[in-house]
Amino acid sequence: MYYKLYIDSFFILQMTGNLYLLSLAGKILGCTATHVRIWLGAAAGASIACMAVLVPVWPVWAGILAGAVAGSMCMLRITYRIHGGRNLIHGSLVMAGCGFFSGSIMIWILNRLRTVLNGRIGMALTIVSGYLAYRIILRLIRVFGRKRENCIREVSVYVPKLQRNLHMQAFLDTGNHLTDPVSGAPVCVVSRKLAQELQSCFKPEKYHAIPYRSVGTESGILHAWELPEMMIGGQGGEVRKEHVIVAVCDAGISKESVCQMLLNPRLLEN
């Protein structure tokens, strides 16, 4: 038993799918590229996929998998000029996730087309179903992206040691329900990186011990201090809050993240 593969049709399908995946990955990763680089990246990925199929490797799935991994990294390098093994792996995983959901939607669409067309599915319909899957996922990315943007707040804190206001971006975390066990006041979370810049604001007499529970950790205590004053900006204007308790925690906040603070939603309640 053998299968007949038309390499030109395979190349076109691979290149079209790569165009969709590169566009979706760029939206998620926040990368931009010219149309020429996107086409070049898609063509390179399709070429690698064709070579992986033509090269005699056993088992076949190993060659296809190796070609997919190498192809995705090559496409990201050419299209978005992503460097570094860690960044390329992260980008490849994003592309793989987009491919999984796109493929699932395509299969759903094609199965219904086969019912209508009595099983006759050509390359053009496959490309159309891929485009529909692309538009659906792109719409979802934009919806979730807008929701995330609505959660970003501009925060200003006066730092005595620097003798100036420190401006930063904070994420309004609706899942943050931390409160001080004594006063019941809401507690925000800052990274250790930001805590070092706010060190002169942390007075020993304003220390708090905040108990918490999280996934993977049964319980624990966070070290927290009071900030004399904090200005929180948003769509409704600035909100001034005094004696804001901030706990220092590295979990969930990477050093590379733009937002180094997780706001407690109760701070914005009237």
Tab-separated table of C-alpha atoms in Angstrom:
chain	number	residue	atom	x	y	z
A	1	MET	CA	0.000	0.000	0.000
A	2	TYR	CA	1.329	3.419	-0.915
A	3	TYR	CA	0.136	7.008	-1.202
A	4	LYS	CA	0.607	9.339	-4.166
A	5	LEU	CA	1.767	12.805	-3.116
A	6	TYR	CA	1.736	15.781	-5.485
A	7	ILE	CA	4.600	17.882	-4.205
A	8	ASP	CA	3.349	21.101	-5.837
A	9	SER	CA	-0.072	20.825	-4.171
A	10	PHE	CA	1.599	19.896	-0.877
A	11	PHE	CA	3.858	22.975	-1.108
A	12	ILE	CA	0.919	25.305	-1.810
A	13	LEU	CA	-1.112	23.918	1.094
A	14	GLN	CA	1.847	24.144	3.456
A	15	MET	CA	2.692	27.685	2.403
A	16	THR	CA	-0.909	28.870	2.760
A	17	GLY	CA	-1.174	27.307	6.217
A	18	ASN	CA	2.141	28.884	7.210
A	19	LEU	CA	0.875	32.316	6.194
A	20	TYR	CA	-2.111	31.907	8.490
A	21	LEU	CA	-0.025	30.549	11.383
A	22	LEU	CA	2.643	33.254	11.105
A	23	SER	CA	-0.011	35.963	11.163
A	24	LEU	CA	-1.702	34.481	14.237
A	25	ALA	CA	1.607	33.918	16.048
A	26	GLY	CA	2.630	37.515	15.330
A	27	LYS	CA	-0.574	38.801	16.912
A	28	ILE	CA	-0.059	36.715	20.046
A	29	LEU	CA	3.682	37.405	20.380
A	30	GLY	CA	3.271	41.106	19.588
A	31	CYS	CA	5.690	40.925	16.630
A	32	THR	CA	5.426	42.761	13.322
A	33	ALA	CA	6.894	42.042	9.887
A	34	THR	CA	6.598	43.227	6.311
A	35	HIS	CA	4.522	41.272	3.807
A	36	VAL	CA	7.711	40.235	2.012
A	37	ARG	CA	9.197	38.677	5.166
A	38	ILE	CA	5.954	36.859	5.947
A	39	TRP	CA	5.850	35.355	2.449
A	40	LEU	CA	9.536	34.435	2.610
A	41	GLY	CA	9.067	32.777	5.998
A	42	ALA	CA	6.023	30.842	4.801
A	43	ALA	CA	7.879	29.689	1.674
A	44	ALA	CA	10.878	28.584	3.726
A	45	GLY	CA	8.668	26.593	6.081
A	46	ALA	CA	6.875	24.929	3.168
A	47	SER	CA	10.203	24.026	1.557
A	48	ILE	CA	11.465	22.419	4.769
A	49	ALA	CA	8.199	20.457	5.091
A	50	CYS	CA	8.594	19.158	1.528
A	51	MET	CA	12.188	18.103	2.171
A	52	ALA	CA	11.139	16.347	5.378
A	53	VAL	CA	8.589	14.312	3.405
A	54	LEU	CA	10.976	13.487	0.547
A	55	VAL	CA	13.946	12.463	2.696
A	56	PRO	CA	13.691	8.715	3.487
A	57	VAL	CA	13.474	8.606	7.290
A	58	TRP	CA	12.041	5.797	9.395
A	59	PRO	CA	9.689	6.144	11.107
A	60	VAL	CA	7.976	8.670	8.850
A	61	TRP	CA	6.394	10.578	11.718
A	62	ALA	CA	9.875	11.365	13.098
A	63	GLY	CA	10.870	13.067	9.848
A	64	ILE	CA	7.632	15.031	9.718
A	65	LEU	CA	8.005	16.114	13.372
A	66	ALA	CA	11.625	17.171	12.855
A	67	GLY	CA	10.621	19.106	9.756
A	68	ALA	CA	7.775	20.832	11.605
A	69	VAL	CA	10.044	21.929	14.490
A	70	ALA	CA	12.846	23.100	12.211
A	71	GLY	CA	10.366	24.766	9.870
A	72	SER	CA	8.594	26.741	12.596
A	73	MET	CA	11.878	28.016	14.041
A	74	CYS	CA	13.162	28.943	10.594
A	75	MET	CA	9.922	30.796	9.792
A	76	LEU	CA	10.053	32.751	13.042
A	77	ARG	CA	13.701	33.647	12.474
A	78	ILE	CA	13.098	34.869	8.927
A	79	THR	CA	9.730	36.578	9.490
A	80	TYR	CA	10.008	38.152	12.941
A	81	ARG	CA	13.803	37.959	13.372
A	82	ILE	CA	13.441	36.153	16.678
A	83	HIS	CA	16.776	35.092	18.165
A	84	GLY	CA	17.721	32.825	21.050
A	85	GLY	CA	16.745	29.218	21.601
A	86	ARG	CA	14.270	30.000	24.376
A	87	ASN	CA	12.427	32.612	22.336
A	88	LEU	CA	12.319	30.346	19.290
A	89	ILE	CA	10.931	27.458	21.340
A	90	HIS	CA	8.290	29.734	22.849
A	91	GLY	CA	7.321	31.027	19.418
A	92	SER	CA	7.204	27.491	18.021
A	93	LEU	CA	4.873	26.395	20.815
A	94	VAL	CA	2.608	29.361	20.069
A	95	MET	CA	2.536	28.376	16.392
A	96	ALA	CA	1.835	24.758	17.343
A	97	GLY	CA	-1.099	25.866	19.492
A	98	CYS	CA	-2.477	27.995	16.671
A	99	GLY	CA	-2.053	25.062	14.299
A	100	PHE	CA	-3.885	22.709	16.656
A	101	PHE	CA	-6.930	24.966	17.005
A	102	SER	CA	-6.886	25.906	13.306
A	103	GLY	CA	-6.745	22.232	12.340
A	104	SER	CA	-9.615	21.384	14.676
A	105	ILE	CA	-11.819	24.101	13.139
A	106	MET	CA	-10.810	23.049	9.612
A	107	ILE	CA	-11.748	19.424	10.299
A	108	TRP	CA	-15.129	20.540	11.636
A	109	ILE	CA	-15.765	22.657	8.516
A	110	LEU	CA	-14.520	20.025	6.060
A	111	ASN	CA	-16.614	17.272	7.619
A	112	ARG	CA	-19.736	19.316	7.007
A	113	LEU	CA	-18.651	20.175	3.473
A	114	ARG	CA	-18.150	16.464	2.742
A	115	THR	CA	-21.720	15.815	3.813
A	116	VAL	CA	-23.011	18.461	1.418
A	117	LEU	CA	-20.671	17.606	-1.485
A	118	ASN	CA	-20.829	13.820	-1.065
A	119	GLY	CA	-17.210	13.554	0.012
A	120	ARG	CA	-15.615	15.587	-2.802
A	121	ILE	CA	-13.142	18.025	-1.232
A	122	GLY	CA	-10.535	19.792	-3.365
A	123	MET	CA	-7.501	21.919	-2.569
A	124	ALA	CA	-9.434	25.167	-3.031
A	125	LEU	CA	-12.012	24.176	-0.393
A	126	THR	CA	-9.224	23.131	1.965
A	127	ILE	CA	-7.612	26.567	1.599
A	128	VAL	CA	-10.981	28.272	2.131
A	129	SER	CA	-11.644	26.258	5.287
A	130	GLY	CA	-8.169	27.229	6.524
A	131	TYR	CA	-8.961	30.885	5.907
A	132	LEU	CA	-12.245	30.600	7.821
A	133	ALA	CA	-10.416	28.958	10.729
A	134	TYR	CA	-7.834	31.763	10.602
A	135	ARG	CA	-10.515	34.464	10.746
A	136	ILE	CA	-12.262	32.779	13.680
A	137	ILE	CA	-9.069	32.469	15.753
A	138	LEU	CA	-7.977	36.004	14.806
A	139	ARG	CA	-11.303	37.308	16.063
A	140	LEU	CA	-10.867	35.485	19.373
A	141	ILE	CA	-7.328	36.862	19.775
A	142	ARG	CA	-8.583	40.416	19.239
A	143	VAL	CA	-11.432	39.976	21.730
A	144	PHE	CA	-9.131	38.624	24.449
A	145	GLY	CA	-6.514	41.248	23.567
A	146	ARG	CA	-9.009	44.069	24.144
A	147	LYS	CA	-10.049	42.575	27.472
A	148	ARG	CA	-6.419	42.412	28.556
A	149	GLU	CA	-5.773	46.018	27.485
A	150	ASN	CA	-8.762	47.115	29.560
A	151	CYS	CA	-7.077	45.557	32.618
A	152	ILE	CA	-3.864	47.594	32.250
A	153	ARG	CA	-3.595	50.582	34.600
A	154	GLU	CA	-1.008	53.335	34.918
A	155	VAL	CA	0.254	53.574	38.498
A	156	SER	CA	2.288	56.340	40.103
A	157	VAL	CA	4.058	55.996	43.475
A	158	TYR	CA	6.209	58.636	45.184
A	159	VAL	CA	9.602	57.185	46.155
A	160	PRO	CA	11.375	59.273	48.864
A	161	LYS	CA	14.839	57.941	48.053
A	162	LEU	CA	14.511	58.946	44.400
A	163	GLN	CA	12.581	62.126	45.294
A	164	ARG	CA	10.265	61.589	42.362
A	165	ASN	CA	7.182	59.694	41.308
A	166	LEU	CA	7.799	56.208	39.934
A	167	HIS	CA	5.484	55.476	37.010
A	168	MET	CA	4.697	51.889	36.061
A	169	GLN	CA	2.068	49.687	34.470
A	170	ALA	CA	-0.029	47.365	36.604
A	171	PHE	CA	-2.435	44.568	35.726
A	172	LEU	CA	-5.898	44.620	37.288
A	173	ASP	CA	-6.072	41.011	38.480
A	174	THR	CA	-9.685	39.994	39.090
A	175	GLY	CA	-8.393	36.788	40.679
A	176	ASN	CA	-6.465	38.670	43.367
A	177	HIS	CA	-8.504	38.387	46.570
A	178	LEU	CA	-5.666	38.931	49.031
A	179	THR	CA	-6.637	40.905	52.131
A	180	ASP	CA	-4.909	41.920	55.322
A	181	PRO	CA	-6.104	39.514	58.080
A	182	VAL	CA	-6.316	42.318	60.661
A	183	SER	CA	-7.830	45.293	58.810
A	184	GLY	CA	-9.418	43.448	55.880
A	185	ALA	CA	-7.792	45.946	53.474
A	186	PRO	CA	-7.109	44.772	49.911
A	187	VAL	CA	-3.538	43.746	49.094
A	188	CYS	CA	-1.702	44.275	45.809
A	189	VAL	CA	1.212	42.140	44.646
A	190	VAL	CA	4.523	43.457	43.311
A	191	SER	CA	7.525	41.635	41.903
A	192	ARG	CA	10.829	41.506	43.756
A	193	LYS	CA	12.308	43.615	40.960
A	194	LEU	CA	9.814	46.440	41.597
A	195	ALA	CA	10.092	46.006	45.368
A	196	GLN	CA	13.786	46.927	45.166
A	197	GLU	CA	12.867	50.271	43.576
A	198	LEU	CA	10.214	50.889	46.236
A	199	GLN	CA	12.530	49.877	49.109
A	200	SER	CA	12.683	53.373	50.630
A	201	CYS	CA	8.874	53.378	50.909
A	202	PHE	CA	8.861	50.250	53.077
A	203	LYS	CA	9.004	51.254	56.746
A	204	PRO	CA	9.422	48.592	59.481
A	205	GLU	CA	6.422	49.914	61.423
A	206	LYS	CA	4.256	49.442	58.299
A	207	TYR	CA	5.080	45.753	57.885
A	208	HIS	CA	2.258	43.207	57.332
A	209	ALA	CA	2.279	39.421	57.130
A	210	ILE	CA	-0.252	38.265	54.535
A	211	PRO	CA	-1.325	34.600	54.550
A	212	TYR	CA	-2.190	33.120	51.149
A	213	ARG	CA	-3.108	29.930	49.336
A	214	SER	CA	-2.321	29.119	45.721
A	215	VAL	CA	-2.227	26.229	43.299
A	216	GLY	CA	0.753	23.972	44.039
A	217	THR	CA	1.334	25.548	47.460
A	218	GLU	CA	-0.853	24.602	50.409
A	219	SER	CA	-0.268	27.869	52.275
A	220	GLY	CA	2.324	30.521	52.916
A	221	ILE	CA	3.093	34.015	54.185
A	222	LEU	CA	3.859	37.040	52.010
A	223	HIS	CA	5.907	39.963	53.324
A	224	ALA	CA	4.029	43.206	52.759
A	225	TRP	CA	4.337	46.908	53.522
A	226	GLU	CA	2.153	50.004	53.188
A	227	LEU	CA	2.717	52.608	50.494
A	228	PRO	CA	1.778	56.083	51.780
A	229	GLU	CA	0.021	57.022	48.547
A	230	MET	CA	-0.632	55.583	45.109
A	231	MET	CA	-2.285	57.095	42.052
A	232	ILE	CA	-4.088	54.654	39.767
A	233	GLY	CA	-4.940	55.821	36.263
A	234	GLY	CA	-7.573	54.309	34.001
A	235	GLN	CA	-10.402	55.011	31.615
A	236	GLY	CA	-12.352	56.839	34.314
A	237	GLY	CA	-9.462	59.109	35.302
A	238	GLU	CA	-7.030	58.887	38.210
A	239	VAL	CA	-7.905	57.357	41.553
A	240	ARG	CA	-5.902	58.376	44.645
A	241	LYS	CA	-5.432	55.729	47.338
A	242	GLU	CA	-3.617	56.066	50.663
A	243	HIS	CA	-1.967	53.381	52.807
A	244	VAL	CA	-2.001	50.776	50.054
A	245	ILE	CA	-0.637	47.400	51.179
A	246	VAL	CA	1.669	45.699	48.664
A	247	ALA	CA	3.004	42.172	49.087
A	248	VAL	CA	6.257	41.016	47.500
A	249	CYS	CA	5.904	37.860	45.417
A	250	ASP	CA	7.769	36.564	42.354
A	251	ALA	CA	5.203	33.924	41.421
A	252	GLY	CA	3.204	34.833	38.329
A	253	ILE	CA	5.263	37.952	37.489
A	254	SER	CA	8.277	37.483	35.235
A	255	LYS	CA	11.160	39.945	35.276
A	256	GLU	CA	10.594	40.627	31.573
A	257	SER	CA	6.910	41.460	32.032
A	258	VAL	CA	5.826	45.039	31.356
A	259	CYS	CA	3.450	44.873	34.340
A	260	GLN	CA	5.322	44.384	37.612
A	261	MET	CA	2.271	44.869	39.838
A	262	LEU	CA	-1.021	43.001	40.230
A	263	LEU	CA	-3.753	45.359	41.432
A	264	ASN	CA	-6.495	44.236	43.748
A	265	PRO	CA	-9.850	45.086	42.069
A	266	ARG	CA	-11.256	46.329	45.393
A	267	LEU	CA	-8.962	49.352	45.161
A	268	LEU	CA	-11.103	50.724	42.335
A	269	GLU	CA	-14.392	50.253	44.158
A	270	ASN	CA	-16.103	53.358	45.438
